[in-house]
Coordinates of C-alpha atoms and ligand atoms in Angstrom, one line a residue:
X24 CA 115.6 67.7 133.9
X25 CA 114.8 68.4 130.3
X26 CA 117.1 65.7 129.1
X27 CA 116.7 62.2 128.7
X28 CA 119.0 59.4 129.3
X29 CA 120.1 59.1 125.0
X30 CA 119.9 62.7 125.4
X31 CA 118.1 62.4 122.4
X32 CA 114.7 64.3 123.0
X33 CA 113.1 66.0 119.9
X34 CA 110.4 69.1 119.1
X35 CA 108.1 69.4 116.6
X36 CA 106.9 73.3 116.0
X37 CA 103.5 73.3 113.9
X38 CA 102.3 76.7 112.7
X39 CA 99.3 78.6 111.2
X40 CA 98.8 81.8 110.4
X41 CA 100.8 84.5 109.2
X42 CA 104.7 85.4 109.0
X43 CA 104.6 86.8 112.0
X44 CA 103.5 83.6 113.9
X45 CA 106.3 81.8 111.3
X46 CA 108.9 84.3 112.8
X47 CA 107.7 83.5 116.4
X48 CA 107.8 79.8 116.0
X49 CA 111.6 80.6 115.0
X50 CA 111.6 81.3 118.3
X51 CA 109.8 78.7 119.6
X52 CA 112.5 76.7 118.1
X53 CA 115.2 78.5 119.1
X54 CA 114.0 78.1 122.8
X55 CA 113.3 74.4 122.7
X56 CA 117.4 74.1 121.3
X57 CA 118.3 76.2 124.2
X58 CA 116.9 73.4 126.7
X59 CA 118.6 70.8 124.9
X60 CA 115.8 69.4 122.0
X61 CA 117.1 68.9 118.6
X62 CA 114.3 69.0 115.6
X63 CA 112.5 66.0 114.9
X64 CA 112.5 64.8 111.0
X65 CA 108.8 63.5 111.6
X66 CA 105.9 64.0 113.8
X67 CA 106.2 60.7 115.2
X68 CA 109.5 60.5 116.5
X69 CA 108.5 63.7 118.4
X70 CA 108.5 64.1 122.5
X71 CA 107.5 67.4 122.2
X72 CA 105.0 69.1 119.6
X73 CA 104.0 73.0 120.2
X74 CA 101.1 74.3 118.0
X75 CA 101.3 77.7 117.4
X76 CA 98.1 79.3 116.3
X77 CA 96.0 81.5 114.5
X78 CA 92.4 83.1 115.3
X79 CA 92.0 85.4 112.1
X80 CA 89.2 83.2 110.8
X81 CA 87.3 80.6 111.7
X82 CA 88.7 77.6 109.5
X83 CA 92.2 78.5 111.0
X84 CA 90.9 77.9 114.3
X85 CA 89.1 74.6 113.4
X86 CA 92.1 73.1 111.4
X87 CA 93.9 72.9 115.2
X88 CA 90.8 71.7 117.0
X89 CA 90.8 68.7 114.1
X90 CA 94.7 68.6 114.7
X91 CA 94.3 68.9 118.6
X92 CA 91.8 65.6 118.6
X93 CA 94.4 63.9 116.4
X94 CA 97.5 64.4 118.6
X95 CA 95.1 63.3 121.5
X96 CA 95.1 59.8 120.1
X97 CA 98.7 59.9 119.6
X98 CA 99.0 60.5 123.0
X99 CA 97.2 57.7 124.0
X100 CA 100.1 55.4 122.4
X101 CA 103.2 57.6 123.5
X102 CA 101.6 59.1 127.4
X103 CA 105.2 61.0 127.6
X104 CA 104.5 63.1 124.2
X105 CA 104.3 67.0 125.5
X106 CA 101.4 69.0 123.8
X107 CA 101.9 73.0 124.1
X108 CA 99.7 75.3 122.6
X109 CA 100.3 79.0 122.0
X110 CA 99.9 81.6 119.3
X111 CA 96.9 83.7 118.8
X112 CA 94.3 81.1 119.8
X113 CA 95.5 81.0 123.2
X114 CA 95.4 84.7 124.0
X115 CA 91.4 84.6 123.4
X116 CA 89.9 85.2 126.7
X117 CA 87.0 82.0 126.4
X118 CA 89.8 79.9 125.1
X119 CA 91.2 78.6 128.1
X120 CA 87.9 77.2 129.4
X121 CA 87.3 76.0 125.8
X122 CA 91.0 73.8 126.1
X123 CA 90.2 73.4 129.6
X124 CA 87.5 71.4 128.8
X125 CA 87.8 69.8 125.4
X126 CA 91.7 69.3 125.6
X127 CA 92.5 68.0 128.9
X128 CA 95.6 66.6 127.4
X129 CA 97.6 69.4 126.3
X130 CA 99.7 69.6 129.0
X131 CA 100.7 73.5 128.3
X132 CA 98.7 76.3 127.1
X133 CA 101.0 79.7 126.5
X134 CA 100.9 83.4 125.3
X135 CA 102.2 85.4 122.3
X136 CA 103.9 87.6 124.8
X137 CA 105.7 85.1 126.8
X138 CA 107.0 82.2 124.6
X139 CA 110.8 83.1 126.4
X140 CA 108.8 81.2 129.6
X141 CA 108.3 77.9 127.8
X142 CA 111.6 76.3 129.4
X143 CA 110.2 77.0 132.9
X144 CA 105.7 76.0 131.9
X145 CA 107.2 72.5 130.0
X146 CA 109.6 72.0 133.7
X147 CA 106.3 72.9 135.7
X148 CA 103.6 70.5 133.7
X149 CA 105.9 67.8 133.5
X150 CA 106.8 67.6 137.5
X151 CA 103.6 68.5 138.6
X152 CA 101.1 66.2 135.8
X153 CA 99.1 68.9 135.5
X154 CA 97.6 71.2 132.6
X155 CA 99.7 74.5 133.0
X156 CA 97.8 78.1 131.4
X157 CA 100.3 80.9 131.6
X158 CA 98.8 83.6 129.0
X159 CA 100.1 86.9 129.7
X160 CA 97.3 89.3 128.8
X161 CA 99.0 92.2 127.1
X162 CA 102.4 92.3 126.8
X163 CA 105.2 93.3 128.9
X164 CA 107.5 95.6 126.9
X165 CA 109.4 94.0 124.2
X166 CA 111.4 91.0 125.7
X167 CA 114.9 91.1 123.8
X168 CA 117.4 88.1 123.2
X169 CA 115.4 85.5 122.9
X170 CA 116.9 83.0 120.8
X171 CA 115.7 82.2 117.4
X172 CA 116.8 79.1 115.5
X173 CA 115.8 80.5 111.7
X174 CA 115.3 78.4 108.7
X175 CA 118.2 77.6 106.6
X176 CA 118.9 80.0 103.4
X177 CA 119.0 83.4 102.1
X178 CA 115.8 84.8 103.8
X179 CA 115.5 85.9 107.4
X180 CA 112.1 87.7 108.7
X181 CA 112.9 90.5 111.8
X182 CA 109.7 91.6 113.7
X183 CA 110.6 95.6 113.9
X184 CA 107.2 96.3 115.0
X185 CA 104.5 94.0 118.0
X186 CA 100.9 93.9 118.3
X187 CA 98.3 96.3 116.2
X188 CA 96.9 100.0 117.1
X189 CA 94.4 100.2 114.2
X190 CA 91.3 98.1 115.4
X191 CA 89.9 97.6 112.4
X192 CA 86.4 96.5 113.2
X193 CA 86.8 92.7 111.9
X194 CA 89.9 91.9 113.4
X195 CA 91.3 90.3 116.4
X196 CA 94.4 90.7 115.5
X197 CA 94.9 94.0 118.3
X198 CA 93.1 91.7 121.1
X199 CA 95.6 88.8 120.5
X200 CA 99.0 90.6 120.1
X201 CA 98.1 93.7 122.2
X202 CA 99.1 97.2 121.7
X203 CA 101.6 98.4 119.0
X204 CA 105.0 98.5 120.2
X205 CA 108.4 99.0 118.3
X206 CA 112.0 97.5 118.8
X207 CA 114.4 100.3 119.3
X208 CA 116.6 100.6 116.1
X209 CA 119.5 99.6 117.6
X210 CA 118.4 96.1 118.6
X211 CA 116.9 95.7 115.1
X212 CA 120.5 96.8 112.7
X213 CA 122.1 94.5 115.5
X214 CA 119.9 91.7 114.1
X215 CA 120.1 92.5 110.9
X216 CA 123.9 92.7 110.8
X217 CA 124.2 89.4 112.8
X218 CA 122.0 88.3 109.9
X219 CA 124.4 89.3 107.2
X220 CA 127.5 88.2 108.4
X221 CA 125.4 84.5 109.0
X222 CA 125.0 84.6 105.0
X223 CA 121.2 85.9 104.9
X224 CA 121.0 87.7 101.5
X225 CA 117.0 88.5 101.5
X226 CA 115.6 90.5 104.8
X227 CA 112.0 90.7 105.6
X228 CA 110.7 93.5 108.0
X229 CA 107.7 92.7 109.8
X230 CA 105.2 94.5 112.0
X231 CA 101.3 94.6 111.1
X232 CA 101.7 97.7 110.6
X233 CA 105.3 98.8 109.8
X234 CA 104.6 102.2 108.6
X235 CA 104.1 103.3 112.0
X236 CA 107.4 102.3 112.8
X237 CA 108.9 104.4 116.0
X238 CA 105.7 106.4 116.5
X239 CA 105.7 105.2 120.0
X240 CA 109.1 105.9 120.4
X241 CA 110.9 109.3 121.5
X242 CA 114.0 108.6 119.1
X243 CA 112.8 110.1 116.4
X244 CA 113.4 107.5 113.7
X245 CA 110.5 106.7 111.5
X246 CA 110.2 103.8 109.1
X247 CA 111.9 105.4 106.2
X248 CA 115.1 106.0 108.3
X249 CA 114.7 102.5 109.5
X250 CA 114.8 101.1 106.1
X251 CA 117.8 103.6 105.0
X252 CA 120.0 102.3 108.2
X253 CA 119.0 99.0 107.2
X254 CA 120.2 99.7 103.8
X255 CA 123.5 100.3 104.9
X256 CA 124.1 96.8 106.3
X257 CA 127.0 94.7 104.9
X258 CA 126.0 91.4 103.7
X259 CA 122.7 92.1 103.0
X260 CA 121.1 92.6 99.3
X261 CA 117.4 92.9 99.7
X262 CA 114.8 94.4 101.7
X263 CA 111.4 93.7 101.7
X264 CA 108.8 94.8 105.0
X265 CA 105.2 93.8 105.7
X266 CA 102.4 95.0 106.2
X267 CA 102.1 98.3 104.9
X268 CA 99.1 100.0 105.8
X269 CA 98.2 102.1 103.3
X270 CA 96.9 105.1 105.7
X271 CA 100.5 105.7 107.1
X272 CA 102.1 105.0 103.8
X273 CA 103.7 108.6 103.8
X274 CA 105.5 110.5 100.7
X275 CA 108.9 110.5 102.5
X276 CA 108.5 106.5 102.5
X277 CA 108.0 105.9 98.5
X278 CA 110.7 108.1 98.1
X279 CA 112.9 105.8 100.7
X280 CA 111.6 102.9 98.6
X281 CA 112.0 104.5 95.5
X282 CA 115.5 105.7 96.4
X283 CA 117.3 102.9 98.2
X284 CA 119.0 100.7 96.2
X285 CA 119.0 97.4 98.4
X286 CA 114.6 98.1 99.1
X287 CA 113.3 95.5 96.2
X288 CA 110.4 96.5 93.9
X289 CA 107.7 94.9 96.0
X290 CA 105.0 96.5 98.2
X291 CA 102.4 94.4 100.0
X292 CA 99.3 97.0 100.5
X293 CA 96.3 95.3 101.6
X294 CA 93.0 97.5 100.7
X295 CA 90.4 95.3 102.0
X296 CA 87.6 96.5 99.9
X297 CA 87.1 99.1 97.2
X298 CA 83.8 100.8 98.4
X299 CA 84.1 104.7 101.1
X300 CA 81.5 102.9 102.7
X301 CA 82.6 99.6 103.9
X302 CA 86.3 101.1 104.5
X303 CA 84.2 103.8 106.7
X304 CA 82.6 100.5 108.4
X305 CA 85.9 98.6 108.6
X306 CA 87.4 101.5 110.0
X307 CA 90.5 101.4 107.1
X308 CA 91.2 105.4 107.9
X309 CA 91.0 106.0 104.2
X310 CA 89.0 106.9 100.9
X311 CA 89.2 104.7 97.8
X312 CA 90.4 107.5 95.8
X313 CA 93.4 108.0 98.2
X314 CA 94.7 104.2 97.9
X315 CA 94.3 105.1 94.2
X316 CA 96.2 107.6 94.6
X317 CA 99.2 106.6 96.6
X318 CA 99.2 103.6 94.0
X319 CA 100.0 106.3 91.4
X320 CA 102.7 107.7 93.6
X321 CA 104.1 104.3 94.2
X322 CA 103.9 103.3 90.2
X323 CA 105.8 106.4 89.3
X324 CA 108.7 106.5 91.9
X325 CA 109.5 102.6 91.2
X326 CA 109.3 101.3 87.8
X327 CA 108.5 97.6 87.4
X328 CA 107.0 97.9 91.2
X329 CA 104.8 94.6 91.8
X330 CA 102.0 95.2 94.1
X331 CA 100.3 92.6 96.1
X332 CA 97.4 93.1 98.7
X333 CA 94.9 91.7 101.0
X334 CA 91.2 91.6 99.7
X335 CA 87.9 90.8 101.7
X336 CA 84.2 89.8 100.4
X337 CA 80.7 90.6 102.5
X338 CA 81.2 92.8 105.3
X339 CA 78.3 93.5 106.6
X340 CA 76.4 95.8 104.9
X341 CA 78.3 94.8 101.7
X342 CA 75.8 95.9 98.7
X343 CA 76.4 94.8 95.3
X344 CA 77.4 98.2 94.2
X345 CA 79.6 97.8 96.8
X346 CA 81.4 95.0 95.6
X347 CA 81.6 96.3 92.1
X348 CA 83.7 99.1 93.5
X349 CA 85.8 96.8 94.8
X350 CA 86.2 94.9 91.3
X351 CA 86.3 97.9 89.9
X352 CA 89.9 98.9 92.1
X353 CA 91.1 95.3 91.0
X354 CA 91.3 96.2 87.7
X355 CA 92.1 99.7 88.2
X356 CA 95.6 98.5 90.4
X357 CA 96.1 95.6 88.3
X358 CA 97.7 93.7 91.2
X359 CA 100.2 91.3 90.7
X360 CA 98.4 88.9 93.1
X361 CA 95.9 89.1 95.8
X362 CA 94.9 87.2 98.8
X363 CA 91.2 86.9 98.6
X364 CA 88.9 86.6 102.4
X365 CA 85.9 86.0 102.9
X366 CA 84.4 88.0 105.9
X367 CA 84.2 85.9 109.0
X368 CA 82.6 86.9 112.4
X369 CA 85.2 87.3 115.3
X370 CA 84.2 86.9 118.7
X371 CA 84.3 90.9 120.6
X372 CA 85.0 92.5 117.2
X373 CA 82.9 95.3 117.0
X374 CA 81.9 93.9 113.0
X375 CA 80.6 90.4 114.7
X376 CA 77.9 92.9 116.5
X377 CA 77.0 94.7 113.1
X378 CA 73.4 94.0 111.6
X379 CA 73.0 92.9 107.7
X380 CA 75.7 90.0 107.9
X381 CA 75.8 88.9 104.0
X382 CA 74.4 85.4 103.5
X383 CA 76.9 83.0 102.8
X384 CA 75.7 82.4 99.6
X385 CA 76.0 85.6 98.6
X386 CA 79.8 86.0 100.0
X387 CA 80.6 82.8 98.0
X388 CA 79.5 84.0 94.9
X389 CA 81.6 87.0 95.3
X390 CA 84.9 85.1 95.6
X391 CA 84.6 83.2 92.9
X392 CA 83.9 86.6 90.8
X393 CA 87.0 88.0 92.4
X394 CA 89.4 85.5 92.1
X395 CA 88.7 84.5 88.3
X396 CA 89.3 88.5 88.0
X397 CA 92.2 88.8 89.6
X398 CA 93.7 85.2 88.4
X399 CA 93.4 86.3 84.9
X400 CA 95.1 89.4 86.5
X401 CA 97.8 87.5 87.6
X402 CA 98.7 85.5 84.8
X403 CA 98.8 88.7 82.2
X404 CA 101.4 90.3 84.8
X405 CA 103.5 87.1 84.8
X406 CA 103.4 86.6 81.2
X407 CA 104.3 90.6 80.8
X408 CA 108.3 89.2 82.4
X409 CA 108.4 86.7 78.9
X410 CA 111.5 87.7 77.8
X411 CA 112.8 89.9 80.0
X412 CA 116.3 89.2 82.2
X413 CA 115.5 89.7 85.6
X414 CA 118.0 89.8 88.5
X415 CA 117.5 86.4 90.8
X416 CA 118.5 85.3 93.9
X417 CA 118.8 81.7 94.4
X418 CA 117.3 80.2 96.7
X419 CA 117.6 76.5 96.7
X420 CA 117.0 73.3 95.1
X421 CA 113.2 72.7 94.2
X422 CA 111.8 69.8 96.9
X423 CA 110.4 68.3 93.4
X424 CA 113.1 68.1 91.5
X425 CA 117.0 68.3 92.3
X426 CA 117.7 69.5 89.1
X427 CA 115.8 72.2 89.4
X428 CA 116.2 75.6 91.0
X429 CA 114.1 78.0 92.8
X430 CA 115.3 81.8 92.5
X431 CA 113.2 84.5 93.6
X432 CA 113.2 88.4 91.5
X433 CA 113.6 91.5 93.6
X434 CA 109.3 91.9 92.4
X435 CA 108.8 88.7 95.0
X436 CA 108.2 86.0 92.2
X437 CA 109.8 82.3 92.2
X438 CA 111.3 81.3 89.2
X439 CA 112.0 78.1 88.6
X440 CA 115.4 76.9 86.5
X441 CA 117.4 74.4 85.1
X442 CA 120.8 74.4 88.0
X443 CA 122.9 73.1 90.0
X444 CA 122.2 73.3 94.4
X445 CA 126.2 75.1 94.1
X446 CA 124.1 78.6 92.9
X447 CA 122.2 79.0 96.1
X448 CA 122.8 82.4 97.4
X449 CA 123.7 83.7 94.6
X450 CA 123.0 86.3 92.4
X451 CA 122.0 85.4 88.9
X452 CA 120.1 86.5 85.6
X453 CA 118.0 84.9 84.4
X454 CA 116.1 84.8 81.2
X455 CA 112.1 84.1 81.5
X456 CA 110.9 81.4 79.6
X457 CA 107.7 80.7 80.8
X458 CA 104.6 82.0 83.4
X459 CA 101.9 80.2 85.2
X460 CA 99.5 81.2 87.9
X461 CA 102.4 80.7 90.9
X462 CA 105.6 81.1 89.4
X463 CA 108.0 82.4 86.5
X464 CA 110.4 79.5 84.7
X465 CA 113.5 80.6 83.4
X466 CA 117.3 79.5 82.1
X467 CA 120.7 80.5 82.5
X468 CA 121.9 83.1 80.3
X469 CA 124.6 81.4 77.7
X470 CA 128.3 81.3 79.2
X471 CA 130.2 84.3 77.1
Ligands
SAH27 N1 98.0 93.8 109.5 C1 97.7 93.3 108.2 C2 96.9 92.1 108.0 C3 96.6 91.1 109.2 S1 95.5 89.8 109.0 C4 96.9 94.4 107.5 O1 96.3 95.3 108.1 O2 96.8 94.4 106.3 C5 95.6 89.3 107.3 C6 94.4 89.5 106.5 O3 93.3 88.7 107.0 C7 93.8 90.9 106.5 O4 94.4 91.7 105.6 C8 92.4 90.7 106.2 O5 92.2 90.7 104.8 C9 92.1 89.2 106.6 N2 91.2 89.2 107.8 C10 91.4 89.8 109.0 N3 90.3 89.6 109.8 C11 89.4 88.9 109.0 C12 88.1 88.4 109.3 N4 87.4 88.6 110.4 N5 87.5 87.7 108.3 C13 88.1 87.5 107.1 N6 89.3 88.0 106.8 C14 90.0 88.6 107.8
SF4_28 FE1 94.0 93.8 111.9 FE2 93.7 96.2 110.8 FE3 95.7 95.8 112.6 FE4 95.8 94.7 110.1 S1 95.8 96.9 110.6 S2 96.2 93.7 112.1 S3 93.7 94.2 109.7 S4 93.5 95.7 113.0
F3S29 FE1 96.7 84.8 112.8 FE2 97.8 85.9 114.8 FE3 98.8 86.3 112.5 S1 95.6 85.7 114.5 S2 97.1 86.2 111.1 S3 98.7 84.3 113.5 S4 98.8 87.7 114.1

């Protein structure tokens, strides 16, 4: 029985990591509703809290141990509070062992692929008083229908693509999620039209790789089709998709982008670094001078397109002349924002085997170059909307300030204004008065 007596019992869903693990804790959520838990306001009031986790780097990994040790002492007060943890950490091969040992306490440890058996592993540890480990090791198909319980407003994230092909040679990302698979288009535009009618205005499409959309599929739809059927959906008013990887970022798709009126002005193409060598060593499956080049493509089919992208420091082998080249792409692209990493060895990687690790000195020294770079970056791309009316979307009142709203521009930006919560979900213009580092303020237009 999943219920007790006040019928009252409530979930907590803590998550690292990317969108994808935010979409998947959804999910998580959506499952724990199905069994009767409602959402707990704090993490005290809590019977059951589910971490779901990330591996990319190191620090992600050691902000849940620190978490895990403190939700063992909570424990200790409250002996009925279920632990669960899934996500990526869990699909590591040595970290069962690792929980085994350290975390006695968590009473269940689950996959990425199989978060639709949590019902049945929470049922399990709780008659039998016993750590339960069910981690599918690759996954099973695509399971379909598993209930989501999304977060309130006008954006909604739909997975179109599982799981990684590319293998670049730092990540872990393939070994956690498994091979790539797609969704069939039909069970996505179902989603997405369910989505619309419920009053979601902003749709994210997200794979780690969404360019190869279909490519394991017979039906012959790519990702610029996807997008165009997507397009068509009542309800819904912008489209936005990540990750694009810039090696399948075909012609046919910036003309989809550049054509479909509903596909916002916003690309998220991660380049990693800006030297043939270290992309040779990462195993990127392209040249510098072609992600220059599509960048040109993309800058001339869409006007006003903001690019954002995903930037490491000290691979191994990283020279300094490397790293200038990668400075040197910065300015080149003048990105509208970045999100800077420093390299960090994964366990079975085939980068964590490389000689010539860069000291972490060194690494150090080369983030700080690259964010004050690309910050000052930033801020002149910002300040270039002063002035300008930009179509907003409103998306609720700031958690600051009631009088204040947050809208977001097709480009991806927040801007922050003077309203009333009565606009949220709707359209508006709005006139920028102001830049920072994070987001645009603006005003209402004057009432003709
Ligand atoms: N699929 C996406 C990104 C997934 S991971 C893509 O290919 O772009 C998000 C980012 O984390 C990556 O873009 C990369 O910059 C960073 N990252 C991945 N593995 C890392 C590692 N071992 N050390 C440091 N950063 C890493
Ligand atoms: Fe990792 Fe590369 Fe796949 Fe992105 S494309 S998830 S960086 S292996
Ligand atoms: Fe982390 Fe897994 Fe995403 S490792 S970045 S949560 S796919």
């Amino acid at each position: 029985m999943y219920q007790g007596d006040n019928g009252e019992l409530k979930y907590q869903v803590i998550t690292f990591g990317c969108q994808m693990n935010e979409h998947d804790s959804e999910h998580i959520a959506g499952v724990l509703e199905g069994i009767g838990y409602t959402s707990a306001d704090h993490q005290d009031d809590a019977d059951i809290i589910v971490l779901n986790t990330c591996c990319v780097r190191e620090t992600a990994e050691n902000k849940v141990f620190g978490l895990l040790g403190r939700l063992g002492k909570q424990k200790k007060q409250k002996p009925g509070l279920i632990l669960c943890l899934g996500g990526c950490m869990s699909q590591q091969e040595h970290m069962g062992s690792r929980i085994k040992e350290r975390f006695r306490y968590v009473d269940v440890v689950f996959g990425t692929h199989n978060i639709h058996q949590l019902p049945d592993l929470i049922e399990q540890a709780k008659a039998e008083r016993r750590q339960v480990i069910e981690v599918w090791p690759d996954s099973r198909g695509v399971v379909e229908d598993v209930p989501a319980r999304r977060q309130q407003g006008v954006r909604a994230w739909v997975s179109i693509t599982y799981g990684c092909n590319n293998y670049c040679t730092y990540c872990i990302v393939p070994y956690v999620r498994g091979r790539e698979r797609s969704r069939t288009p039909e069970s996505i535009i179902s989603e997405v039209i369910t989505l619309g009618r419920e009053g979601y205005k902003d749709i994210t499409l997200l794979g780690q790789n969404v360019n190869s959309y279909g490519k394991d599929q017979t039906g012959g739809m790519d990702f610029a089709d996807l997008l165009s059927a997507v397009n068509d959906v009542d309800g819904v008013e912008r489209i936005r998709f990540m990750t694009s990887h810039p090696r399948d970022f075909c012609d046919k798709l910036v003309g989809a982008v550049a054509k479909l009126p509903k596909v916002c002005e916003h690309i998220h193409l991660p380049f990693q670094a800006g030297s043939n060598n270290i992309l040779r060593l990462m195993n990127r499956g392209y040249t510098r001078e072609y992600y220059l080049e599509l960048v040109d493509k993309i800058k001339s089919a869409v006007p006003d397109v903001a690019l954002t992208t995903d930037i490491m420091v000290g691979f191994p082998g990283e020279t300094d002349a490397d790293f200038a080249d990668t400075m040197d792409l910065v300015q080149r692209v003048e990105f509208d924002n970045a999100f800077t990493f420093i390299y960090n060895k994964r366990q079975g990687t085939p980068a964590a085997r490389m000689d010539d690790q860069v000291p972490a000195e060194i690494k150090s020294a080369r983030i700080q170059e690259l964010i004050k770079l690309q910050s000052g970056i930033t801020l002149r791309r910002n300040g270039a909307d002063m002035g300008k009316v930009l179509e907003c979307l409103v998306e609720g009142p700031s958690r600051t300030n009631k009088d204040l709203m947050g809208a977001r521009t097709r480009t991806g930006k927040i801007v922050i204004y003077r309203g009333a919560s009565e606009q949220t979900g709707m359209p508006l213009p709005l006139r920028i008065t102001g830049y920072s580092l994070t987001h645009l303020n603006g005003e209402l237009l004057p009432e003709k």
